[in-house]
Structures are given as C-alpha cells and as structure tokens.
Short mmCIF file of C-alpha atoms and ligand atoms in Angstrom, two decimals:
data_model
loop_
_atom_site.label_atom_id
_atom_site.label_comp_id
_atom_site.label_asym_id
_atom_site.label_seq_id
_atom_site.Cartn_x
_atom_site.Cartn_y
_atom_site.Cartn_z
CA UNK A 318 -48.61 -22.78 143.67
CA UNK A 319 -50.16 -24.63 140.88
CA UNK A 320 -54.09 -24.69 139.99
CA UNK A 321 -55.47 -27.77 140.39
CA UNK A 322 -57.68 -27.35 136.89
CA UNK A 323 -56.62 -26.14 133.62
CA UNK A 324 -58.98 -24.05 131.96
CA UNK A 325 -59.32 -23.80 128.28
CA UNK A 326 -61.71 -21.23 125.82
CA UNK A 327 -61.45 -22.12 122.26
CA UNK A 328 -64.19 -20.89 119.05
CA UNK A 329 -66.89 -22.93 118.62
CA UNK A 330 -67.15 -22.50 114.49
CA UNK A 331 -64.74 -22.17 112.49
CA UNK A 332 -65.52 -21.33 108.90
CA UNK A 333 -62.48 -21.03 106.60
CA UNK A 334 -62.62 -20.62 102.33
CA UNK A 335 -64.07 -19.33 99.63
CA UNK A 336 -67.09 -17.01 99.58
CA UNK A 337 -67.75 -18.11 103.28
CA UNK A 338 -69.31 -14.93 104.54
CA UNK A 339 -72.41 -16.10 103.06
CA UNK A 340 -72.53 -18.74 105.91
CA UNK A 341 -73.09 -16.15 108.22
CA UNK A 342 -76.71 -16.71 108.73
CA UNK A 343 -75.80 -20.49 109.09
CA UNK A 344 -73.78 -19.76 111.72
CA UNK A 345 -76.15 -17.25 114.03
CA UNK A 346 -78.87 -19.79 114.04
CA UNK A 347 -76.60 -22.47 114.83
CA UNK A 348 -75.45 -20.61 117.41
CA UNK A 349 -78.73 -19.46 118.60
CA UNK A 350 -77.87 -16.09 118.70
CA UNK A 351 -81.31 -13.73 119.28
CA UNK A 352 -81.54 -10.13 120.18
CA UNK A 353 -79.04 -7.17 119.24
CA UNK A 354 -75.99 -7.74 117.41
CA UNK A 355 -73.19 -5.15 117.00
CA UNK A 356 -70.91 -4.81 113.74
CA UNK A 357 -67.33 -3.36 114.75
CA UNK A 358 -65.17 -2.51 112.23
CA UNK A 359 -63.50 0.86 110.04
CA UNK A 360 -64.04 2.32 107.04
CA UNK A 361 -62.37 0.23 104.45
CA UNK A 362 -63.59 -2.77 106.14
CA UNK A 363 -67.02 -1.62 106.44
CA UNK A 364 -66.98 -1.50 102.83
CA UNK A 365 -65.41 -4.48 101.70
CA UNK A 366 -67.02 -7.04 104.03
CA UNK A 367 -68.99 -4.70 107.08
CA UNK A 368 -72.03 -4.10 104.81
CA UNK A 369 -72.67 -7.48 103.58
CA UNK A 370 -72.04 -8.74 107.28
CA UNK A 371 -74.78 -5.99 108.07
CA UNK A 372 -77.43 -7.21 105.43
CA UNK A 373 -76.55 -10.98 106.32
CA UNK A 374 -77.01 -10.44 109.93
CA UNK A 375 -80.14 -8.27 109.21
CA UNK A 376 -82.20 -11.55 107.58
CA UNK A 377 -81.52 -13.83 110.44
CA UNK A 378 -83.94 -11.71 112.73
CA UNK A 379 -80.99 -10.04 114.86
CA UNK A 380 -81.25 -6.00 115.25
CA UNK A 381 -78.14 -5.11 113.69
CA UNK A 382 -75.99 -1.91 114.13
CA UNK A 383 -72.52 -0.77 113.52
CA UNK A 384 -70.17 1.53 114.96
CA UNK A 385 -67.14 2.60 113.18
CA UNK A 386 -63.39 2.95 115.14
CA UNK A 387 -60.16 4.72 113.44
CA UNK A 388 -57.42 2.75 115.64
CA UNK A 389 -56.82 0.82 118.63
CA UNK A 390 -55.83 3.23 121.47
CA UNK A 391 -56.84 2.89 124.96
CA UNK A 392 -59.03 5.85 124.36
CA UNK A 393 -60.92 4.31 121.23
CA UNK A 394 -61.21 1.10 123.32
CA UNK A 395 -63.21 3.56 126.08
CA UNK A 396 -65.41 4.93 123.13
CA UNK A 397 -66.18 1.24 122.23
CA UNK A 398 -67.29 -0.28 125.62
CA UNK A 399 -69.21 3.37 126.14
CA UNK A 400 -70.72 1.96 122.77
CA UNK A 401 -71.42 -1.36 124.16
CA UNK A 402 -73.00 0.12 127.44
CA UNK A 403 -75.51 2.06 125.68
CA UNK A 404 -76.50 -0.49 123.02
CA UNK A 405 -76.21 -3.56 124.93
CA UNK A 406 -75.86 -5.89 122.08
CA UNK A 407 -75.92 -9.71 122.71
CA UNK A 408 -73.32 -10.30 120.28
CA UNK A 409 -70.42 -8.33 118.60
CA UNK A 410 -69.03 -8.97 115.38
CA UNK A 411 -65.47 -8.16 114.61
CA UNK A 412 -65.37 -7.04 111.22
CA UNK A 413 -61.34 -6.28 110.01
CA UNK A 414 -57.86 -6.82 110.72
CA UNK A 415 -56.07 -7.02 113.76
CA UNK A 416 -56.92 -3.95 115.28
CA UNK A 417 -60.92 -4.67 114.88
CA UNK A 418 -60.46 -7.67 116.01
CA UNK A 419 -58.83 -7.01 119.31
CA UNK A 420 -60.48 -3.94 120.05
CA UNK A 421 -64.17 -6.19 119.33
CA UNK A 422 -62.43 -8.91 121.54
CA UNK A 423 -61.52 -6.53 124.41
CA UNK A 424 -64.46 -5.17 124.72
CA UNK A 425 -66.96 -7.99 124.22
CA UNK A 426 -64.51 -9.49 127.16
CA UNK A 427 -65.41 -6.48 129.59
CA UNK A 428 -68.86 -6.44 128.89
CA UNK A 429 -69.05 -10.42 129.25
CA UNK A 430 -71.16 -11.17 125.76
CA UNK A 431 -69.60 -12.68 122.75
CA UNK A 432 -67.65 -11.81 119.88
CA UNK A 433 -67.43 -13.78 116.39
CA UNK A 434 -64.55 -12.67 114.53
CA UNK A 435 -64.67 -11.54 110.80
CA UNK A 436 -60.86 -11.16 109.78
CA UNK A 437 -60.22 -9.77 106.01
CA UNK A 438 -56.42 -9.44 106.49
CA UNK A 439 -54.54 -12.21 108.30
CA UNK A 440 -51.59 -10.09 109.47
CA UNK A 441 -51.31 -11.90 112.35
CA UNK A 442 -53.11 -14.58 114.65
CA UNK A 443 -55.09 -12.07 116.45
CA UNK A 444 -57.50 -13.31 114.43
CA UNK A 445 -58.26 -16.48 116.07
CA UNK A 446 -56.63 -15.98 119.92
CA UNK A 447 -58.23 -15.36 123.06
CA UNK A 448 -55.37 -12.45 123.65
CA UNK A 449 -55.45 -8.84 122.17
CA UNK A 450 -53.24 -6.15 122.53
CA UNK A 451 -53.84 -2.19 123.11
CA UNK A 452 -51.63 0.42 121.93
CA UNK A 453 -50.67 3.08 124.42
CA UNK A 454 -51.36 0.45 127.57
CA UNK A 455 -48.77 0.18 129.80
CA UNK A 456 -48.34 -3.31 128.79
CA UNK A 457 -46.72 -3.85 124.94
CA UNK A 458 -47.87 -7.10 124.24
CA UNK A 459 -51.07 -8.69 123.95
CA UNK A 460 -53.23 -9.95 127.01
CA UNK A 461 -55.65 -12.31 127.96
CA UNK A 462 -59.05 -11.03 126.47
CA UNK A 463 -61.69 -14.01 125.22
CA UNK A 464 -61.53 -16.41 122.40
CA UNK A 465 -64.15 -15.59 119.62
CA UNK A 466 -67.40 -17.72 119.70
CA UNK A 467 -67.07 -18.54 115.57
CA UNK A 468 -64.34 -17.47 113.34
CA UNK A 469 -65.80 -16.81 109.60
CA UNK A 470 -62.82 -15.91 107.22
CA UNK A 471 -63.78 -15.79 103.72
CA UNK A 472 -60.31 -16.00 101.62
CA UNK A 473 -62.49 -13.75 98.61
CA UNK A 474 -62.17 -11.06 100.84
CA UNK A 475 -58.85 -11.65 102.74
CA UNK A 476 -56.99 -11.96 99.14
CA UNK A 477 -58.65 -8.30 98.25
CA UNK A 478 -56.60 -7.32 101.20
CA UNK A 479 -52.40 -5.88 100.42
CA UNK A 480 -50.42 -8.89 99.89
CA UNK A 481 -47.83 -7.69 102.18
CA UNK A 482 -50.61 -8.31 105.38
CA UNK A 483 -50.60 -11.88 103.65
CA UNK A 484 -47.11 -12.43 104.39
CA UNK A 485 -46.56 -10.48 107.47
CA UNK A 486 -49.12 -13.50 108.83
CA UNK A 487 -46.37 -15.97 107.43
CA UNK A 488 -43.79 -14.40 109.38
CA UNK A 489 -46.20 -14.72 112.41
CA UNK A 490 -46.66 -17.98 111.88
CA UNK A 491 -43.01 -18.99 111.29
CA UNK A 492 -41.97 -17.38 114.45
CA UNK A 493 -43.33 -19.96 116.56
CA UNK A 494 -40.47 -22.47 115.52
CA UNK A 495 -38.28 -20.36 118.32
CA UNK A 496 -41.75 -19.60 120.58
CA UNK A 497 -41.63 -22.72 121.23
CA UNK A 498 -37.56 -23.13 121.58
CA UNK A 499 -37.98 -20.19 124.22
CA UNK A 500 -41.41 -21.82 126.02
CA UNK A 501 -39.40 -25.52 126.49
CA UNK A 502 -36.24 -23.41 127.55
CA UNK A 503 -38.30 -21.99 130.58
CA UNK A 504 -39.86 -25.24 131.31
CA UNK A 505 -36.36 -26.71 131.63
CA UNK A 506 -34.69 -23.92 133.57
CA UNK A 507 -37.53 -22.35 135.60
CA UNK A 508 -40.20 -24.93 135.74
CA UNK A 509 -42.42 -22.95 133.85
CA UNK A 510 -45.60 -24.75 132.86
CA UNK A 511 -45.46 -26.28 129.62
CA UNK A 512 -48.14 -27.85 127.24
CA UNK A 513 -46.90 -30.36 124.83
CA UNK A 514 -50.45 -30.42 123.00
CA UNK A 515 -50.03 -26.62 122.75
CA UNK A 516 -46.65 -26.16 121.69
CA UNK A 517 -46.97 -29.31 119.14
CA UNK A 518 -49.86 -27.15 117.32
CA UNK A 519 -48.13 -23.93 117.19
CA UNK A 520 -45.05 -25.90 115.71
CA UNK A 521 -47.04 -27.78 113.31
CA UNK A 522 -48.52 -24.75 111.67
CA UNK A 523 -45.21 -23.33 111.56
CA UNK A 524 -43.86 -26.43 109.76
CA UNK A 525 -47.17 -26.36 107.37
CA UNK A 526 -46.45 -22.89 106.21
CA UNK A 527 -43.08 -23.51 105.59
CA UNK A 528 -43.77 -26.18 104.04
CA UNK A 529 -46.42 -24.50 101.65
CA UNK A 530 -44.21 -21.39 100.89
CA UNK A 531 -44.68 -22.10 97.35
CA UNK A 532 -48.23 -22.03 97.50
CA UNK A 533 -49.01 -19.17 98.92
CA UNK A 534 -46.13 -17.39 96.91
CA UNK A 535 -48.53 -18.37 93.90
CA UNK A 536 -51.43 -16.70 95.74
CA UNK A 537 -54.26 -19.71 95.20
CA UNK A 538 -56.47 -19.97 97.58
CA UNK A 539 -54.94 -23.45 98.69
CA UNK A 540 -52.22 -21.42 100.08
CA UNK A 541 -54.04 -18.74 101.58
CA UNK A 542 -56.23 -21.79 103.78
CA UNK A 543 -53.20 -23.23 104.80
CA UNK A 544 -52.18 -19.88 106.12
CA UNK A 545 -55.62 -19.34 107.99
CA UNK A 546 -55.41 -22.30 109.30
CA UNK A 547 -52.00 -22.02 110.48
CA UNK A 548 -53.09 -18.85 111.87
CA UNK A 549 -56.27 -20.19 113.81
CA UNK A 550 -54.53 -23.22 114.98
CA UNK A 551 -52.05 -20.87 116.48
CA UNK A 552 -54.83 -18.59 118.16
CA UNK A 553 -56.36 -22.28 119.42
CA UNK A 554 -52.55 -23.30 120.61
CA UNK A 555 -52.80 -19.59 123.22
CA UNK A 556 -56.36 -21.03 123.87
CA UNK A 557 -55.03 -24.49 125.07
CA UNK A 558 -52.06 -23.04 126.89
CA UNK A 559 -54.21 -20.22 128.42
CA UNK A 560 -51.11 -17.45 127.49
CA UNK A 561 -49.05 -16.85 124.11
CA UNK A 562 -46.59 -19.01 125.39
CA UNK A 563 -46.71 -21.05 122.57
CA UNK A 564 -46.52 -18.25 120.01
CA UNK A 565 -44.90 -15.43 121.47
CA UNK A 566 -40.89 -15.98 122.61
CA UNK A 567 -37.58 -13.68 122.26
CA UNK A 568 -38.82 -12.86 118.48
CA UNK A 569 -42.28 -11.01 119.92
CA UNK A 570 -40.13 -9.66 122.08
CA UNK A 571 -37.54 -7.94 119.55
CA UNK A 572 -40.70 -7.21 117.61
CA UNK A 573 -42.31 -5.08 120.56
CA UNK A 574 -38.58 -3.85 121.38
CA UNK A 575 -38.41 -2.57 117.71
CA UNK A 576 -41.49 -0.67 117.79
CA UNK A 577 -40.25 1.08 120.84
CA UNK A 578 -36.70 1.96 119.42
CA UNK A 579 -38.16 3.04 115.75
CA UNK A 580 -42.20 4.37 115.69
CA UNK A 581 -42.25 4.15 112.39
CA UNK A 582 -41.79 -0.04 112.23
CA UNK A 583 -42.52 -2.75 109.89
CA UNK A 584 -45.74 -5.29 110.46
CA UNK A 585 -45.91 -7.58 113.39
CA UNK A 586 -45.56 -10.79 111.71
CA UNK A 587 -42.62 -9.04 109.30
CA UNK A 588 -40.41 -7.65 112.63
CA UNK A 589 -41.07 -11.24 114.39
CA UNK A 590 -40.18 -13.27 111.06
CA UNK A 591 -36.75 -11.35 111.11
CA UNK A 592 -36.78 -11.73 115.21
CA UNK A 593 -37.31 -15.13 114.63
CA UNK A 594 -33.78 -15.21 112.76
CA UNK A 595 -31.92 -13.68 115.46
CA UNK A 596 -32.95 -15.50 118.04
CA UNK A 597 -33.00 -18.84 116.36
CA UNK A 598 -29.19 -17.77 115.77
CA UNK A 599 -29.19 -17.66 119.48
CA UNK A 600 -30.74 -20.96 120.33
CA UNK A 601 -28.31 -22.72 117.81
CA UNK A 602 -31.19 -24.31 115.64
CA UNK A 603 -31.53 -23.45 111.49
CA UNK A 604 -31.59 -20.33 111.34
CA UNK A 605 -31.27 -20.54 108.10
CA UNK A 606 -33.78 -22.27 107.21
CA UNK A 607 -36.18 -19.97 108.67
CA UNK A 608 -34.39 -17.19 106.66
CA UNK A 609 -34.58 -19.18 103.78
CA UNK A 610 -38.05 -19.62 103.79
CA UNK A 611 -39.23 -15.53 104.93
CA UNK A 612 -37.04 -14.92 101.58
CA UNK A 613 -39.28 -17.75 99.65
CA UNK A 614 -42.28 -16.04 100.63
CA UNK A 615 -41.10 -12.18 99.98
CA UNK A 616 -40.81 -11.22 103.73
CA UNK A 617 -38.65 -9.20 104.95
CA UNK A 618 -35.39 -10.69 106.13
CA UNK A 619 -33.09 -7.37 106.51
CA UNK A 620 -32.86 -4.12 108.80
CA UNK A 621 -33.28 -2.25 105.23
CA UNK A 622 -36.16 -4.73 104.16
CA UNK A 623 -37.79 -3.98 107.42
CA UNK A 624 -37.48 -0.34 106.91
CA UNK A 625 -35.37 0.19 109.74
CA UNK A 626 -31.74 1.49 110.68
CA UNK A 627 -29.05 -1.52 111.68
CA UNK A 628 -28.65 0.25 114.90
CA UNK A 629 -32.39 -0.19 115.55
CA UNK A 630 -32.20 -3.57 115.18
CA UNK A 631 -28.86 -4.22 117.32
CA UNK A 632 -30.72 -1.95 120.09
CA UNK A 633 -34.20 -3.53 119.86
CA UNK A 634 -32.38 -7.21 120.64
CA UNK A 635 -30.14 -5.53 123.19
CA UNK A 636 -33.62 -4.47 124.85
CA UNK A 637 -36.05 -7.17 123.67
CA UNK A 638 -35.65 -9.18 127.54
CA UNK A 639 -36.44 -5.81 129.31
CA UNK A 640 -40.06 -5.62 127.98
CA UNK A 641 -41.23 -8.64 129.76
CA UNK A 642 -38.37 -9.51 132.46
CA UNK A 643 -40.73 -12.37 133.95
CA UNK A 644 -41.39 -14.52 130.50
CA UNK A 645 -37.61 -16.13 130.32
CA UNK A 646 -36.20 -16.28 127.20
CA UNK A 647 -32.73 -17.45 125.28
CA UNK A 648 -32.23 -13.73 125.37
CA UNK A 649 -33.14 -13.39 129.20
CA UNK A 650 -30.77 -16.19 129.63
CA UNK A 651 -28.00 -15.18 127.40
CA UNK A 652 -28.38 -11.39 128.46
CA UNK A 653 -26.42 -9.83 125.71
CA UNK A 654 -24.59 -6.56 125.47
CA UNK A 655 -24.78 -4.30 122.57
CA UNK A 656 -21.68 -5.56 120.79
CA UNK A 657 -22.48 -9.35 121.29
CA UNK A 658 -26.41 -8.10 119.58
CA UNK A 659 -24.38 -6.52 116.50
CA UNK A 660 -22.11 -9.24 116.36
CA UNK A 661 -25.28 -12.20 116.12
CA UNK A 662 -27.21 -9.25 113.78
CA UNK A 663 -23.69 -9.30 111.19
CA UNK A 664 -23.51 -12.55 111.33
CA UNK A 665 -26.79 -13.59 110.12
CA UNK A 666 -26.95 -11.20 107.71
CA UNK A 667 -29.98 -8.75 108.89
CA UNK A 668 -27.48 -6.41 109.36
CA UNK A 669 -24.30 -5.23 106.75
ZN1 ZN B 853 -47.56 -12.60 116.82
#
C-alpha cells in the first residue's frame, strides 16, 4: 500500500566556509533557541572546535553544558540519552565527525528536541542526513534518525582534520553514481518508489566532485566547499527520499559486507569508493571513470590500498546482498558466486 503523503525533514540553516563557527550566535537567535543547550562531542573535538562552540553558545543567553563520548556503541548511545534525561536540554549540538554526529542525532531523535550539527571531518554525509548508524545494533547500516535543525561547518576547522577523512567523503560522495544505478534498477524491476528530485541531487553532487577532483587534490578551500556541499546535498537527497535510497546501493552494501569479513577495515567513504567500482563493473556503466577519478583524488582504489586481503574483498561482494536482502540491488539481481565475485574483482583491477 502506498501513503497518500510524502513526508520530508530537511535543516533549516545551512552555514558552509571559512571561519563560520563564529556564526553560531547568528544562528541560535535566528532560530530562537532559549533554555539549555547540550554540546556532544570527544576529546579531540572538544578541543579543536567543542570549546569555542561552548563560549559561543555561552553569550547568546543559552545554559550550556557538554558531555564527552569515546565511540558510538549501543551502550554509549544509552549513556547519552541517560545524559539527555537528566539534563533535559532544549537543544543538542553535535560537535565532531561521524560518530558525534549520529550518536547527537540519535539521541536528540529519541528524546524529540533538536540537534544542529557541527561536523570538523567530512568523512562521510552523516553530516547532513536525517539517518545515523550504531555500531553493535543488529542492523549494519544507518537508520532513520532526524535531520539536523542547522548545519554549521567551518572548512578552518574541517581542513585541521587528516586529509585522508577529506577524501574518504569523496569516495562517499562518488558512490552515489551506482546508488542511484541500483535505486532506478528497483524502481524498474520491483516497483520500488523512486524520487527523480532525489536521485538527480545525489547524482549531481557526485558529478560536482568529480568534476572538482583537481581542486580539492590542491586542498583550497574552493574544493573543500564543493565537497561539503556535495556532502549536505546528499544528506538533503535521504531527506527528500525519506531513506538512503539515493545514496546507499550495492557499494554501501560491500562496504558494510567488508567490515564484517575484515574488523580491521578502511573508512566508509574509502570501502564504498572501491564498492562503487565493482558494482559499477556490474551495472555495465564507466567504471572506469569512477576509478579514474578515486585515483585523481588519492583514494583508495585496491584490496592492498584499502588495507585489506583480495579474498576479503571477493567475500565481502559475494555477501554484500545478504546484509539487506529487502533493498534490491544489481548484486541481489545478479546473485553472484564466489568465482564470478573474483572474476569482476581481477578484472577491474582491485584485485591482482
Ligand atoms: Zn555513505
């Protein structure tokens, strides 16, 4: 049965360049944000952007605290919302990278207050997307949280971050090209829902970044925008769709697969970016170009590059359809054996 409305959640602000924390205050009062405000973040964050959020925040007339979290667990999500019970902030503020992020956007969902999100890595497009995932749930991929209220990424604080989260969001981003392949492939086969708005966005910021490889190789600031806003207009793309349709096909799915088969794996964006090959291979579109273009940027475009053992990889894409069996796929469709997964692997070159 199909719904008879559509409903959407996208930010409200959205705040991307150069020294932009400092718009913080701006954005409260625009907001009208009054009462308690929470800061989530870690450590390193805390240090590099959670204090100055804390003193910004502080001047606007909110009562500001913080609370600190080591990972994203289902028990450190427990400790947070125990966090959130007792304080009862108005707002949260996710202050970090992925992990922050989804654990402040879990949590603010289940306590049904706000969250404004506060990336300094962009790793992936957690950052902007109403969906978050939890290690150790019983579900590997990321699920329907909330959308953040305001997005506020300074690029003075994201570039301070390890380059390698820089282009691990590239290889996010470029992985839509076959998201997209796999969401019309369900449409056409199973009559799956499918949003042209939403898939055009997540395709268009894939095109942008590949079309900007250069300048974000050169690490400017142009380049690092284009990449944020690739990023958000991919977490606004889940937002229209209402799922991570449009950003999550067979290439998140070899990604989760991977970190099953091998614990110690690459970055999201890197294992989807070399997913993204694979099962571009699969669909019979330029595959190459997408290889092409992870090797522009420095990502990762081999099994060794990734860190990983060939056989992971052959396994991992011999697996990939079995972590979500109802979101069809070219691999769900194709449903290949081991030696057809080593054979596509040789052949484009991921494995020797
Ligand atoms: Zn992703």
């Amino acid at each position: 049965m199909s719904l008879s409305y559509h409903y959407m959640q996208l930010p409200r602000e959205v705040i991307v360049g150069k020294g932009t924390l400092s718009r913080l205050p701006e954005v409260v009062s625009r907001l009208g944000l009054k009462g308690k405000a929470l800061v989530l973040s870690d450590s390193v964050c805390y240090d590099v952007a959670g204090k100055t959020v804390m003193e910004l925040l502080a001047k606007t007339g909110l009562t500001v605290d913080s609370f600190l979290v080591k990972s994203m667990t289902v028990d450190d999500l427990i400790t947070v919302e125990e966090q959130l019970k007792r304080q009862k902030p108005h707002v949260l503020f996710g202050v970090g990278g992925g992990t922050i992020i989804d654990a402040a956007k879990v949590s603010s969902a289940s306590q049904n207050i706000p969250f404004i999100s506060v990336p300094t890595t962009v790793s992936h497009d957690g950052i902007a997307s109403p969906l978050a995932s939890v290690k150790g749930s019983e579900k590997p991929y990321s699920v329907l949280a909330q959308a953040p209220l305001a997005i506020v990424a300074d690029t003075e604080i994201i570039i301070k971050a390890p380059w390698r989260f820089v282009i691990s969001g590239c290889g996010d981003v470029i992985s839509k090209f076959t998201a997209v392949k796999d969401w019309r492939l369900a449409h056409q086969e199973k009559g799956e829902y499918y949003g042209g708005y939403a898939a055009s966005l997540a395709l268009m910021s894939a095109k942008l970044v590949t079309e900007n490889a250069e300048l974000i190789v050169y690490r400017q600031d142009e380049g690092l925008r284009v990449l944020l806003e690739a990023l958000i207009s991919c977490g606004v793309a889940m937002s229209i769709a209402g799922s991570s349709r449009p950003c999550s096909g067979s290439e998140h799915l070899f990604s989760h697969a991977l970190d099953h088969v091998n614990h110690h794996h690459a970055l999201h964006g890197e294992q989807c970016g070399v997913g993204a090959i694979l099962t571009s291979f699969l669909h019979g579109s330029n595959w190459q170009k997408i290889k092409s273009t992870l090797k522009q940027l420095g990502a990762p475009i081999t099994a060794k590059e990734l860190g990983v053992k060939d056989v992971d990889v052959v396994k991992a894409l011999q697996v990939a359809a079995q972590i979500r069996p109802e979101r069809y796929t070219i691999l769900h469709k194709l449903n290949l054996g081991y030696d057809a997964c080593e054979t596509v692997a040789r052949a484009t070159g991921i494995i020797d």
